[in-house]
Amino acid sequence: MCGIIGAVSHRNVVPVLLDSLGILEYRGYDSSGIAVINSEGVMDRERKVGKVNQLAHSLSNGSTISGTTGIGHTRWATHGEVSEANAHPLAFKEKIAVVCNGIIENHEELRAQHLREGCEYNSGTDTEVIVHEIHRFQESGLSLLEAVKGTVEKLTGSFAFAVLSITNPEKIIVAKNGSSLLIGFGENETFIASDTLALAKIAKRMISLEDGDIAEISDQSETVIFDRSGSIVQRPAESIPINAKNIELGTYAHYMQKEIFEQAAAVSSTLKDRVTSDSVVENEVLTGKATEILDRVEAVRILACGTSFYAGLIAKFWFEALGIPCETEIASEFRYRKPVIANNTLLIAISQSGETADTLAALEYASELGCRYTLAICNSPASKITRMVDLVLHTHAGPEISVASTKAFSTQLVSLLLLMILLARRKGLTAQEESEVVHEIRALPSRIDAALQMDRKIHSLAKQFVDKEHTLMLGRGTHYPIALEGALKLKEISYIHADAYPAGELKHGPLALIDANVPTVAVAPNNHLLTKLKNNIQEVKTRGGKLFVFSDAGDSIKSDELIEVIHVIQSGPYTSPIIHVIPLQLLAYHVAVMRGEDVDNPRNLAKSVTVE
Ligand code: M6R
């Protein structure tokens, strides 16, 4: 989850490291730090608890560190509490400094051995074992590169790390096993980073390292990569797949706000070239062996976490309605069961980041269980998941920076709709039926824009939630996952406890929670379940509960002293969940802002969950 950056240049790299750490902050923001080798060959290191601007502030206030080679880190604490001592880079006597992302699983055993042999530890982190191992190998006469190779052989776990040493002041050595690590090439300078976003402003081309790779980073022409066997390898370089402009906040107050408002454009980009006026263009949606695989698919199994999981829950309704058996599961649960996967099942992993450890592990596990066809729906073009699957359906939402996922969700749903059509065609979906769904999908961007017009209304509604501690969210059918998503948004950024229930379940327990202090939100589109939902709304009202009902314009639910109806623009049956999530995203956003919370970087969370 942590963010890593490194630079070997001819200019002072401190500003670049700080700027990149700011971009990487969404990966973790408990503490941050940098280490550089200065012009005298001495290592300077600065670390601070808190967000990157604390570090930047401290560096602009008197500390004058500079150097042409350096590494930086922004931390999401796993081993060792949040403290300056545990902030990276971790160092051995300002001779060797290490930044690491991931977990060293055998750190306790290595630490115990080091302590027995007289090493002094300065932190409670698992990463510090790397520093001592490298030092011990160097003490035995090995070069820095050989010392890193020897160290990697002793480590278990999933990690990526970068090493700076005064013995090699113009080099950074990196090692990757499990966690992502990229090398970026700029104008006469080379960078390393844990993800593409950090490279977008500074590099032109990049290489994704493979597991087992160790690389010696120096200036462009001299960078060398060794594979697991120690042989020098050439890894393909590619253009940076992100436009630096897309990561600027512009006139918005927060990235979450920007990303909510970008949803119409994100959906349009995801649809671009993939639909004609009345059909889906298969070879624009999926390339490679798509036709061969889709022809054989008889069932679908979806694996994902968090918001991506909720997109999968909605898709289950869609696939099943068209005769395609579908199960949707939380990736972290799937991987610890013995699931039975029928022959010719297409396994769909959904992940915005393409790096979520549980989703990747579940995907691997599914392959071990004999699942032959895999597809990823992913928003990060060069991410790990895209290299693990047979087919990739890219959501073109553009970089999503706020920890709370918004535009990735709507584009995941649109992508799932496209995929549904491709599979349903093979199960007898007629051209006329396909055309109806496509028309509905094509109308989506303008409907999203119309739904965003609710912003002022939701802003004023948010005032009724600001001082609440609990909220209940209700939905039915495809809109129950929307209630789940609304509750997740409210929890993660405003810290209000929100629980979502399928409305029919109310009387089986949650109704006991209802009182005047627990507002209930009902997602109430005008569909075949509306009559049932209206009964559930009455059940809450009868017990004195205040309700906020998001209903389609034109339906018959009326506001009264306990019910406040908020009209949402009417949409077709497939796209309605995408429209109904918008007011809930806006609600969570405005409540969090009014409560003074750090909207984009909520406490205890990080954007890419690269650890179990
Ligand atoms: O990158 P992924 O889609 O795999 O991430 C999955 C979840 O971690 C993510 O959706 C998380 O729940 C979000 N913070 C929700 O807003």
XYZ file of C-alpha atoms and ligand atoms in Angstrom, residues 304-309 350-356 359 402-406 412 485 488-489 492 605-609, ligand 1:
45
model
C -13.654 -8.382 -6.158
C -13.407 -6.297 -2.982
C -15.180 -3.207 -1.657
C -16.874 -1.012 -4.236
C -15.743 -3.281 -7.076
C -17.522 -6.158 -5.326
C -12.940 -6.456 -10.961
C -10.383 -4.011 -9.617
C -9.911 -0.281 -10.064
C -6.262 -0.427 -9.081
C -5.433 -3.852 -10.478
C -3.269 -4.307 -7.398
C -5.639 -5.426 -4.638
C -8.317 -10.049 -5.626
C -9.500 9.786 -3.978
C -9.535 6.755 -1.696
C -13.322 6.632 -2.032
C -14.086 5.029 -5.367
C -16.704 6.761 -7.528
C -17.115 -0.914 -14.059
C -22.218 1.354 -1.825
C -19.663 2.270 2.382
C -19.092 5.810 1.085
C -15.274 5.533 4.858
C -7.322 3.655 4.710
C -5.296 3.721 1.508
C -6.274 3.548 -2.121
C -4.483 0.402 -3.258
C -4.786 -2.406 -0.755
O -8.693 -1.246 -6.565
P -9.835 -2.135 -6.217
O -11.055 -1.863 -7.003
O -9.459 -3.596 -6.254
O -10.184 -1.785 -4.704
C -11.147 -2.492 -3.987
C -11.485 -1.781 -2.702
O -10.360 -1.659 -1.894
C -12.062 -0.382 -2.954
O -13.174 -0.423 -3.794
C -12.463 0.276 -1.623
O -13.536 -0.416 -1.052
C -12.787 1.753 -1.852
N -12.041 2.558 -0.925
C -14.227 2.078 -1.677
O -14.490 3.430 -1.880
